[in-house]
Tab-separated table of C-alpha atoms and ligand atoms in Angstrom:
chain	number	residue	atom	x	y	z
D	150	MET	CA	72.387	-124.229	-27.748
D	151	ILE	CA	72.776	-124.983	-31.720
D	152	ALA	CA	72.289	-128.387	-32.120
D	153	PRO	CA	75.113	-129.871	-34.182
D	154	ASP	CA	72.862	-131.656	-36.619
D	155	ALA	CA	71.695	-129.774	-39.591
D	156	ALA	CA	69.049	-131.894	-41.124
D	157	ILE	CA	67.476	-129.643	-43.709
D	158	ALA	CA	64.311	-128.560	-43.204
D	159	THR	CA	61.567	-129.739	-45.223
D	160	ARG	CA	58.607	-129.911	-43.014
D	161	VAL	CA	57.580	-127.493	-40.462
D	162	PRO	CA	55.604	-128.650	-37.078
D	163	TYR	CA	52.729	-126.414	-37.002
D	164	GLU	CA	53.089	-125.530	-33.711
D	165	VAL	CA	56.302	-123.182	-33.836
D	166	TYR	CA	53.259	-120.692	-35.365
D	167	PHE	CA	51.293	-120.360	-32.270
D	168	ASP	CA	53.193	-122.076	-29.295
D	169	ALA	CA	53.312	-119.326	-26.614
D	170	ASP	CA	56.801	-121.078	-25.181
D	171	ILE	CA	58.529	-120.815	-28.424
D	172	TYR	CA	57.474	-117.276	-28.923
D	173	ALA	CA	59.162	-116.482	-25.375
D	174	ARG	CA	62.042	-118.484	-26.771
D	175	GLU	CA	62.464	-116.663	-29.812
D	176	GLN	CA	62.118	-113.622	-28.389
D	177	GLU	CA	65.149	-114.340	-26.416
D	178	ARG	CA	67.346	-116.632	-28.578
D	179	ILE	CA	66.643	-114.417	-31.848
D	180	PHE	CA	65.577	-111.077	-30.792
D	181	ARG	CA	67.720	-110.696	-27.652
D	182	GLY	CA	70.216	-113.003	-29.105
D	183	PRO	CA	73.226	-112.494	-31.433
D	184	HIS	CA	71.295	-111.308	-34.112
D	185	TRP	CA	71.219	-107.490	-35.476
D	186	THR	CA	67.615	-106.552	-36.165
D	187	TYR	CA	66.890	-103.448	-38.568
D	188	VAL	CA	65.169	-100.583	-36.849
D	189	ALA	CA	65.976	-97.716	-38.990
D	190	LEU	CA	67.104	-95.730	-42.336
D	191	ASP	CA	69.844	-93.557	-41.818
D	192	SER	CA	67.845	-90.631	-43.573
D	193	GLU	CA	64.882	-90.897	-40.854
D	194	LEU	CA	67.712	-89.012	-38.226
D	195	PRO	CA	69.627	-87.104	-40.509
D	196	ASN	CA	70.012	-84.270	-37.775
D	197	PRO	CA	71.610	-84.051	-34.166
D	198	LYS	CA	68.812	-84.736	-31.436
D	199	ASP	CA	66.697	-86.538	-34.153
D	200	PHE	CA	65.177	-89.823	-32.839
D	201	LYS	CA	62.947	-92.677	-34.041
D	202	THR	CA	61.381	-95.181	-31.696
D	203	SER	CA	61.015	-98.876	-33.070
D	204	PHE	CA	61.082	-102.451	-32.039
D	205	LEU	CA	63.676	-105.360	-31.279
D	206	GLY	CA	61.370	-108.319	-31.453
D	207	ASP	CA	58.279	-107.186	-29.454
D	208	THR	CA	60.727	-104.836	-27.171
D	209	PRO	CA	60.037	-100.939	-27.828
D	210	ILE	CA	63.411	-99.236	-28.214
D	211	VAL	CA	64.238	-95.967	-29.216
D	212	VAL	CA	67.338	-94.923	-31.563
D	213	THR	CA	68.454	-91.430	-31.428
D	214	ARG	CA	71.321	-89.202	-32.693
D	215	ALA	CA	73.727	-87.230	-30.334
D	216	ALA	CA	74.760	-83.784	-31.003
D	217	ASP	CA	78.111	-85.196	-32.097
D	218	GLY	CA	76.210	-87.067	-34.800
D	219	GLU	CA	76.597	-90.191	-33.137
D	220	LEU	CA	74.040	-93.064	-32.907
D	221	HIS	CA	72.460	-94.566	-29.735
D	222	ALA	CA	69.953	-96.932	-29.022
D	223	PHE	CA	68.058	-98.020	-25.702
D	224	ILE	CA	65.382	-99.816	-24.476
D	225	ASN	CA	61.890	-97.707	-24.443
D	226	LYS	CA	61.433	-98.542	-20.942
D	227	CYS	CA	61.736	-96.082	-17.925
D	228	ALA	CA	64.149	-96.810	-15.317
D	229	HIS	CA	61.632	-95.935	-12.486
D	230	ARG	CA	58.684	-97.774	-13.051
D	231	GLY	CA	58.803	-99.478	-16.860
D	232	ALA	CA	56.844	-96.786	-18.636
D	233	LEU	CA	57.564	-95.937	-22.639
D	234	VAL	CA	59.879	-93.122	-22.042
D	235	CYS	CA	59.413	-92.110	-25.503
D	236	ARG	CA	55.659	-92.067	-27.232
D	237	GLU	CA	56.374	-90.395	-30.629
D	238	PRO	CA	57.116	-92.809	-33.417
D	239	ARG	CA	59.859	-89.726	-35.014
D	240	GLY	CA	60.799	-86.092	-33.584
D	241	ASN	CA	63.569	-84.305	-32.700
D	242	LYS	CA	64.311	-83.372	-28.945
D	243	ALA	CA	67.187	-82.948	-26.737
D	244	THR	CA	66.352	-84.701	-23.714
D	245	HIS	CA	63.349	-87.827	-23.359
D	246	GLN	CA	61.103	-87.261	-20.578
D	247	CYS	CA	58.835	-89.866	-18.946
D	248	VAL	CA	55.413	-88.409	-19.253
D	249	TYR	CA	54.677	-90.456	-15.685
D	250	HIS	CA	56.744	-88.645	-13.234
D	251	GLN	CA	59.030	-87.004	-15.177
D	252	TRP	CA	62.182	-88.613	-15.299
D	253	SER	CA	64.421	-87.295	-17.846
D	254	TYR	CA	67.241	-88.800	-19.944
D	255	ASP	CA	70.192	-87.650	-22.227
D	256	LEU	CA	70.385	-88.870	-25.688
D	257	ALA	CA	72.404	-91.863	-24.872
D	258	GLY	CA	69.955	-92.819	-22.087
D	259	ASN	CA	71.755	-91.616	-19.074
D	260	LEU	CA	69.262	-90.447	-16.291
D	261	ILE	CA	69.703	-86.561	-15.926
D	262	GLY	CA	66.486	-85.389	-13.894
D	263	VAL	CA	64.294	-86.617	-10.979
D	264	PRO	CA	61.877	-84.418	-9.666
D	265	PHE	CA	61.556	-84.318	-5.972
D	266	ARG	CA	64.581	-85.979	-5.546
D	267	ARG	CA	65.438	-84.477	-2.097
D	268	GLY	CA	61.942	-84.346	-0.808
D	269	ILE	CA	60.223	-80.907	-0.043
D	270	GLU	CA	61.463	-79.150	3.202
D	271	GLY	CA	63.725	-82.130	4.181
D	272	LYS	CA	60.523	-84.892	3.832
D	273	GLY	CA	60.141	-87.395	1.110
D	274	GLY	CA	62.522	-88.016	-1.751
D	275	TYR	CA	65.176	-90.130	-2.215
D	276	GLY	CA	68.110	-91.073	0.272
D	277	PRO	CA	71.916	-89.959	-0.057
D	278	ASP	CA	72.622	-93.494	-1.710
D	279	PHE	CA	70.439	-92.684	-4.701
D	280	ASP	CA	72.486	-93.209	-7.932
D	281	THR	CA	71.312	-91.592	-10.775
D	282	GLY	CA	74.683	-93.349	-12.971
D	283	ALA	CA	73.161	-96.867	-12.161
D	284	LEU	CA	69.773	-96.233	-13.531
D	285	GLY	CA	69.945	-95.087	-16.718
D	286	LEU	CA	67.749	-96.909	-19.784
D	287	THR	CA	69.210	-100.017	-21.323
D	288	LYS	CA	71.529	-99.171	-23.779
D	289	LEU	CA	71.833	-101.158	-26.687
D	290	ARG	CA	74.443	-101.856	-29.689
D	291	VAL	CA	73.805	-99.491	-32.820
D	292	ASP	CA	75.510	-99.947	-36.060
D	293	ALA	CA	74.473	-98.898	-39.717
D	294	TYR	CA	75.726	-100.488	-43.061
D	295	SER	CA	75.397	-98.922	-46.019
D	296	GLY	CA	72.292	-95.920	-44.571
D	297	LEU	CA	70.771	-99.544	-42.822
D	298	ILE	CA	70.406	-98.843	-38.928
D	299	PHE	CA	70.697	-102.281	-36.926
D	300	VAL	CA	70.451	-102.512	-32.907
D	301	THR	CA	71.268	-105.682	-30.734
D	302	ALA	CA	71.073	-106.806	-27.115
D	303	ASP	CA	73.871	-109.277	-27.420
D	304	PRO	CA	77.425	-107.641	-26.761
D	305	GLU	CA	79.101	-110.711	-27.999
D	306	VAL	CA	77.972	-111.005	-31.626
D	307	GLU	CA	79.973	-110.132	-34.456
D	308	SER	CA	80.098	-106.995	-36.714
D	309	LEU	CA	77.252	-106.129	-38.378
D	310	PHE	CA	79.414	-106.010	-41.590
D	311	ASP	CA	80.312	-109.534	-40.808
D	312	TYR	CA	76.823	-110.721	-39.903
D	313	ILE	CA	75.092	-109.208	-43.275
D	314	GLY	CA	77.902	-111.012	-44.675
D	315	PRO	CA	79.652	-111.135	-48.309
D	316	GLN	CA	76.653	-112.717	-50.248
D	317	MET	CA	74.104	-110.225	-49.130
D	318	ARG	CA	76.667	-106.829	-49.123
D	319	PRO	CA	76.622	-106.487	-52.753
D	320	TRP	CA	72.725	-106.440	-53.320
D	321	ILE	CA	72.170	-104.430	-50.531
D	322	ASP	CA	74.887	-101.998	-51.860
D	323	ARG	CA	72.944	-101.975	-55.297
D	324	VAL	CA	70.181	-100.303	-54.088
D	325	TYR	CA	71.494	-98.092	-51.173
D	326	ARG	CA	74.310	-96.700	-53.413
D	327	LYS	CA	73.838	-93.211	-52.221
D	328	PRO	CA	71.803	-90.791	-49.601
D	329	THR	CA	68.376	-91.572	-49.564
D	330	ARG	CA	65.347	-89.395	-48.981
D	331	ILE	CA	61.980	-91.080	-46.980
D	332	LEU	CA	58.601	-90.933	-48.883
D	333	GLY	CA	56.473	-92.084	-46.253
D	334	TYR	CA	55.282	-94.999	-44.227
D	335	THR	CA	52.081	-97.595	-44.000
D	336	ARG	CA	51.598	-99.992	-41.431
D	337	GLN	CA	49.658	-103.290	-41.089
D	338	PHE	CA	48.647	-105.062	-38.315
D	339	VAL	CA	48.160	-108.636	-39.127
D	340	ARG	CA	46.519	-111.735	-37.018
D	341	ALA	CA	49.212	-114.523	-37.988
D	342	ASN	CA	52.485	-115.487	-36.583
D	343	TRP	CA	55.661	-113.347	-37.973
D	344	LYS	CA	57.281	-116.505	-39.465
D	345	LEU	CA	54.739	-116.943	-42.047
D	346	TYR	CA	55.688	-113.354	-43.393
D	347	ALA	CA	59.135	-114.544	-43.027
D	348	GLU	CA	58.474	-117.529	-45.230
D	349	ASN	CA	56.347	-115.767	-47.695
D	350	ILE	CA	58.341	-112.760	-48.494
D	351	ARG	CA	61.095	-115.644	-49.272
D	352	ASP	CA	58.562	-117.707	-51.192
D	353	PRO	CA	58.660	-117.117	-55.349
D	354	TYR	CA	56.304	-119.951	-56.040
D	355	HIS	CA	53.029	-118.092	-54.602
D	356	ALA	CA	54.282	-115.113	-56.300
D	357	SER	CA	52.815	-115.529	-59.571
D	358	LEU	CA	49.843	-117.686	-58.625
D	359	LEU	CA	48.273	-115.459	-55.575
D	360	HIS	CA	49.046	-112.007	-56.729
D	361	LEU	CA	47.193	-112.070	-60.082
D	362	PHE	CA	48.307	-108.211	-60.756
D	363	HIS	CA	51.821	-109.645	-60.825
D	364	THR	CA	51.267	-111.503	-63.737
D	365	THR	CA	48.432	-110.015	-65.875
D	366	PHE	CA	50.386	-107.110	-66.149
D	367	GLY	CA	53.917	-108.451	-66.606
D	368	ILE	CA	55.790	-107.510	-63.690
D	369	TYR	CA	56.492	-110.976	-62.254
D	370	ARG	CA	55.935	-114.261	-63.642
D	371	SER	CA	57.630	-117.338	-62.870
D	372	SER	CA	58.721	-117.959	-66.527
D	373	GLN	CA	60.902	-114.702	-65.848
D	374	GLY	CA	64.453	-115.191	-65.594
D	375	GLY	CA	65.706	-114.820	-61.732
D	376	GLY	CA	66.765	-117.186	-58.597
D	377	ILE	CA	67.631	-117.183	-55.243
D	378	ILE	CA	70.655	-116.254	-53.708
D	379	LEU	CA	71.284	-117.562	-49.700
D	380	ASP	CA	73.898	-116.852	-47.448
D	381	GLU	CA	76.111	-119.194	-45.762
D	382	THR	CA	74.130	-119.582	-42.544
D	383	GLY	CA	70.681	-119.604	-44.772
D	384	ARG	CA	68.956	-117.138	-42.718
D	385	HIS	CA	69.364	-114.206	-45.315
D	386	SER	CA	68.322	-114.353	-48.876
D	387	PHE	CA	67.666	-112.615	-52.142
D	388	LEU	CA	65.337	-113.298	-54.802
D	389	ARG	CA	65.386	-111.530	-58.040
D	390	ALA	CA	63.707	-111.425	-61.560
D	391	PHE	CA	64.618	-109.907	-64.538
D	392	LYS	CA	62.398	-109.967	-67.936
D	393	ARG	CA	63.004	-112.046	-70.777
D	394	THR	CA	60.923	-110.808	-73.873
D	395	GLU	CA	57.606	-110.223	-73.698
D	396	ALA	CA	56.516	-113.279	-76.356
D	397	GLU	CA	58.822	-115.593	-74.438
D	398	GLU	CA	56.638	-114.953	-71.244
D	399	THR	CA	53.368	-114.593	-72.674
D	400	GLU	CA	53.703	-118.123	-74.702
D	401	SER	CA	55.203	-119.952	-71.682
D	402	TYR	CA	52.335	-118.547	-69.706
D	403	LYS	CA	49.461	-119.726	-72.236
D	404	ALA	CA	51.142	-122.809	-72.609
D	405	ALA	CA	50.753	-123.570	-69.422
D	406	ASP	CA	47.080	-122.747	-68.795
D	407	LEU	CA	47.328	-121.044	-65.436
D	408	ARG	CA	44.518	-118.688	-64.047
D	409	THR	CA	47.561	-116.141	-63.811
D	410	TYR	CA	47.210	-115.126	-67.204
D	411	LYS	CA	44.599	-112.862	-68.912
D	412	GLU	CA	44.704	-111.224	-71.932
D	413	GLU	CA	41.856	-108.950	-71.647
D	414	TYR	CA	42.571	-106.931	-69.143
D	415	SER	CA	44.277	-103.479	-69.533
D	416	LEU	CA	45.245	-100.795	-67.102
D	417	GLU	CA	42.874	-97.794	-67.145
D	418	ASP	CA	46.258	-95.827	-66.250
D	419	PRO	CA	49.054	-97.562	-67.921
D	420	SER	CA	51.274	-94.763	-66.546
D	421	LEU	CA	51.782	-96.792	-63.055
D	422	LEU	CA	53.660	-99.089	-64.589
D	423	ARG	CA	55.790	-96.674	-66.732
D	424	SER	CA	59.592	-97.422	-64.888
D	425	ARG	CA	62.761	-96.006	-65.607
D	426	ALA	CA	66.164	-98.157	-65.467
D	427	GLU	CA	68.608	-97.212	-62.433
D	428	LEU	CA	69.732	-99.992	-60.758
D	429	THR	CA	72.509	-102.061	-62.175
D	430	PRO	CA	71.875	-105.304	-62.714
D	431	GLU	CA	68.469	-104.105	-63.981
D	432	LEU	CA	65.762	-106.451	-62.101
D	433	THR	CA	62.153	-106.371	-62.431
D	434	ASN	CA	62.005	-107.343	-58.561
D	435	SER	CA	64.508	-107.682	-56.064
D	436	ILE	CA	63.241	-109.266	-52.631
D	437	GLN	CA	65.996	-109.353	-50.089
D	438	THR	CA	65.613	-110.784	-46.641
D	439	ILE	CA	68.329	-109.926	-43.551
D	440	PHE	CA	66.939	-112.356	-40.730
D	441	PRO	CA	65.177	-111.911	-38.706
D	442	GLY	CA	62.670	-109.381	-39.492
D	443	LEU	CA	64.186	-106.905	-42.099
D	444	VAL	CA	62.718	-107.211	-46.131
D	445	LEU	CA	64.413	-104.586	-48.738
D	446	GLN	CA	61.888	-104.333	-51.508
D	447	GLN	CA	62.872	-102.880	-55.163
D	448	ILE	CA	59.847	-103.496	-57.166
D	449	ALA	CA	60.132	-101.806	-60.800
D	450	ASN	CA	60.781	-97.942	-59.114
D	451	THR	CA	59.276	-98.666	-55.773
D	452	LEU	CA	61.846	-98.700	-53.249
D	453	ALA	CA	60.903	-99.815	-49.338
D	454	THR	CA	62.219	-101.418	-46.119
D	455	ARG	CA	59.846	-103.820	-44.314
D	456	GLN	CA	59.809	-104.613	-41.125
D	457	ILE	CA	58.461	-107.588	-39.717
D	458	VAL	CA	57.697	-106.931	-36.188
D	459	PRO	CA	56.245	-109.853	-33.944
D	460	LYS	CA	53.191	-108.898	-31.665
D	461	GLY	CA	52.882	-112.218	-29.842
D	462	PRO	CA	52.342	-115.613	-31.171
D	463	ASN	CA	49.317	-115.094	-33.228
D	464	ALA	CA	50.227	-111.580	-34.773
D	465	TYR	CA	52.486	-109.381	-36.285
D	466	GLU	CA	52.677	-105.998	-37.581
D	467	LEU	CA	54.284	-104.877	-40.866
D	468	ILE	CA	55.896	-101.527	-41.421
D	469	PHE	CA	56.662	-100.328	-44.869
D	470	THR	CA	59.222	-97.139	-45.134
D	471	TYR	CA	59.175	-95.793	-48.966
D	472	PHE	CA	62.360	-94.068	-49.898
D	473	GLY	CA	63.852	-92.601	-53.202
D	474	TYR	CA	67.461	-90.964	-53.664
D	475	ALA	CA	68.074	-87.481	-52.270
D	476	ASP	CA	68.976	-86.256	-55.416
D	477	ASP	CA	65.799	-87.616	-57.316
D	478	ASP	CA	64.418	-85.571	-60.212
D	479	ASP	CA	60.796	-84.927	-60.299
D	480	GLU	CA	59.862	-87.461	-62.886
D	481	ILE	CA	61.607	-90.460	-60.937
D	482	ALA	CA	59.946	-89.078	-57.860
D	483	ALA	CA	56.364	-89.058	-58.965
D	484	ILE	CA	57.062	-92.405	-60.696
D	485	ARG	CA	58.103	-94.200	-56.765
D	486	LEU	CA	54.801	-92.276	-54.975
D	487	LYS	CA	52.893	-94.040	-57.981
D	488	GLN	CA	54.516	-97.123	-57.940
D	489	ALA	CA	53.760	-97.252	-54.210
D	490	ASN	CA	50.314	-98.318	-54.706
D	491	LEU	CA	51.922	-101.683	-56.007
D	492	VAL	CA	52.880	-102.728	-52.259
D	493	GLY	CA	51.637	-101.858	-48.730
D	494	PRO	CA	48.515	-103.051	-47.110
D	495	GLY	CA	46.321	-102.286	-49.920
D	496	GLY	CA	49.213	-102.726	-52.777
D	497	TYR	CA	47.812	-104.340	-55.841
D	498	ILE	CA	50.763	-107.068	-55.678
D	499	SER	CA	51.238	-107.296	-51.809
D	500	MET	CA	47.740	-106.960	-50.193
D	501	GLU	CA	47.078	-110.464	-50.467
D	502	ASP	CA	50.179	-111.738	-48.713
D	503	GLY	CA	48.731	-110.643	-44.935
D	504	TYR	CA	45.307	-112.567	-45.929
D	505	ALA	CA	47.415	-115.177	-47.218
D	506	THR	CA	49.293	-115.639	-43.720
D	507	GLU	CA	46.170	-114.955	-41.617
D	508	ILE	CA	44.585	-118.229	-43.555
D	509	VAL	CA	47.219	-120.263	-42.941
D	510	GLN	CA	47.137	-119.075	-38.967
D	511	GLN	CA	43.387	-119.935	-39.236
D	512	GLY	CA	43.963	-123.467	-40.934
D	513	ILE	CA	46.400	-124.867	-38.358
D	514	VAL	CA	45.088	-123.488	-35.305
D	515	GLU	CA	45.983	-125.595	-32.231
D	516	ASP	CA	47.300	-128.484	-34.790
D	517	ARG	CA	49.972	-130.156	-32.721
D	518	SER	CA	50.457	-132.828	-34.689
D	519	GLY	CA	50.573	-131.673	-38.167
D	520	ALA	CA	53.288	-130.057	-40.421
D	521	SER	CA	53.779	-127.709	-43.652
D	522	PHE	CA	55.202	-129.202	-46.498
D	523	MET	CA	58.345	-127.720	-47.957
D	524	GLU	CA	59.502	-129.909	-51.179
D	525	LEU	CA	59.372	-127.530	-54.061
D	526	GLY	CA	62.262	-127.738	-56.184
D	527	GLY	CA	64.002	-130.825	-54.272
D	528	THR	CA	65.358	-130.970	-50.615
D	529	THR	CA	68.292	-128.863	-50.724
D	530	ASN	CA	68.879	-125.442	-49.319
D	531	GLU	CA	71.481	-124.081	-51.912
D	532	SER	CA	71.220	-120.915	-54.095
D	533	ASP	CA	69.223	-121.732	-57.396
D	534	GLU	CA	69.254	-119.973	-60.805
D	535	ASN	CA	65.154	-120.358	-60.965
D	536	LEU	CA	61.988	-119.293	-58.915
D	537	ILE	CA	60.136	-122.397	-58.824
D	538	THR	CA	61.610	-123.442	-55.337
D	539	GLU	CA	61.222	-123.426	-51.733
D	540	ALA	CA	64.759	-123.591	-50.892
D	541	SER	CA	65.006	-120.486	-49.449
D	542	LEU	CA	62.206	-121.387	-46.843
D	543	ARG	CA	64.473	-124.864	-45.796
D	544	ALA	CA	67.313	-122.561	-45.369
D	545	PHE	CA	65.314	-120.371	-43.120
D	546	TRP	CA	63.740	-123.255	-41.350
D	547	THR	CA	67.174	-125.453	-41.282
D	548	TYR	CA	68.951	-122.333	-39.116
D	549	TYR	CA	65.853	-121.437	-37.151
D	550	ASN	CA	65.644	-125.148	-36.042
D	551	ARG	CA	69.333	-125.460	-34.936
D	552	LEU	CA	68.930	-121.966	-33.048
D	553	MET	CA	65.762	-122.845	-31.441
D	554	ASP	CA	66.747	-126.786	-30.745
D	555	ILE	CA	63.727	-127.837	-32.688
D	556	HIS	CA	63.762	-131.298	-34.204
D	557	ALA	CA	61.288	-131.836	-36.946
D	558	ALA	CA	60.287	-135.311	-37.158
A	848	FES	S1	57.526	-94.499	-14.702
A	848	FES	FE1	58.782	-93.174	-15.872
A	848	FES	S2	58.921	-91.268	-14.464
A	848	FES	FE2	57.990	-92.870	-13.323
A	849	FE2	FE1	53.332	-112.021	-52.253
């Protein structure tokens, strides 16, 4: 039940980051509820019989492409006794067979094979009323927008197109404007609640303060032009930054006397930051979030999706999928690979993020009376033309609180 009041969240009770009952309710209301969860890029499953395993919240799932090109998705849990049916991250198979007792399923998740179904020499096996049709894998709705594949467990939820909404679609279209090509993956396991990363990625405040590489080498500074765009529910967001002139930015940083500006540093290999203009409008950084767990990232020429996968109240996994375009020339392909070093678990500008979420988790441990403080840029939760604001965090929590029936004091 969504509470009718929409008080804007400026305090977040710490217990939402570690309470096991709240975590269980999130799985039900968010991940298995009326939302679409990103699971793959279509270029990960280009051919008939391709598949990829992924997650809907903490539930393991499989996405397949059938012989007719259509996408299917199902929960990766054998109808016999619950084992994972598909144990590889990706591949190409005409059928999926559970290793435990070898029940097998077609690409739509229908049960098509059961060993010793009639027993041996009339003994054992299943009875005459055994119905393979009633024992398939649990199917999920699957749909794609601009090459991004999403699933939902809710048969009633709005279309994916409407779920993403008019404020967010143009920014997805800006990046996913032609066929993509997968460059690789990184995965990291973080000992913190998944919502701390959902906050981190919506938070322009820390970007220029925590990540010294950003500001030292001018990839991102709070003095840059930019702002945030929110959708009308507050659950999705788009953060963009564009360059002012070098002189303007450097002067404003020196004037502010922050630890973040270090004139004496230079890169041993400056080609790391040699970029090519390619997207319109041109932005140095664009970070888009689609609730609940997708991040779309463009930083210079490095493009990636990030999946936030909850792993219990106190842990999440972060999966980066790096991509370019199918028609990339050699030069831009090399730039993307080199700039992949900026992000991921050991990235020059993102290795601090996992750690930052862990030290929050450590700091708030079992604090059931405290709350975080989110009033940077005021107490509204609207789109804004500056980056010194926590408006997109307030918007996230306002939506979350209504969904979860949480009423912060
Ligand atoms: S658990 Fe899958 S076949 Fe038995
Ligand atoms: Fe960050």
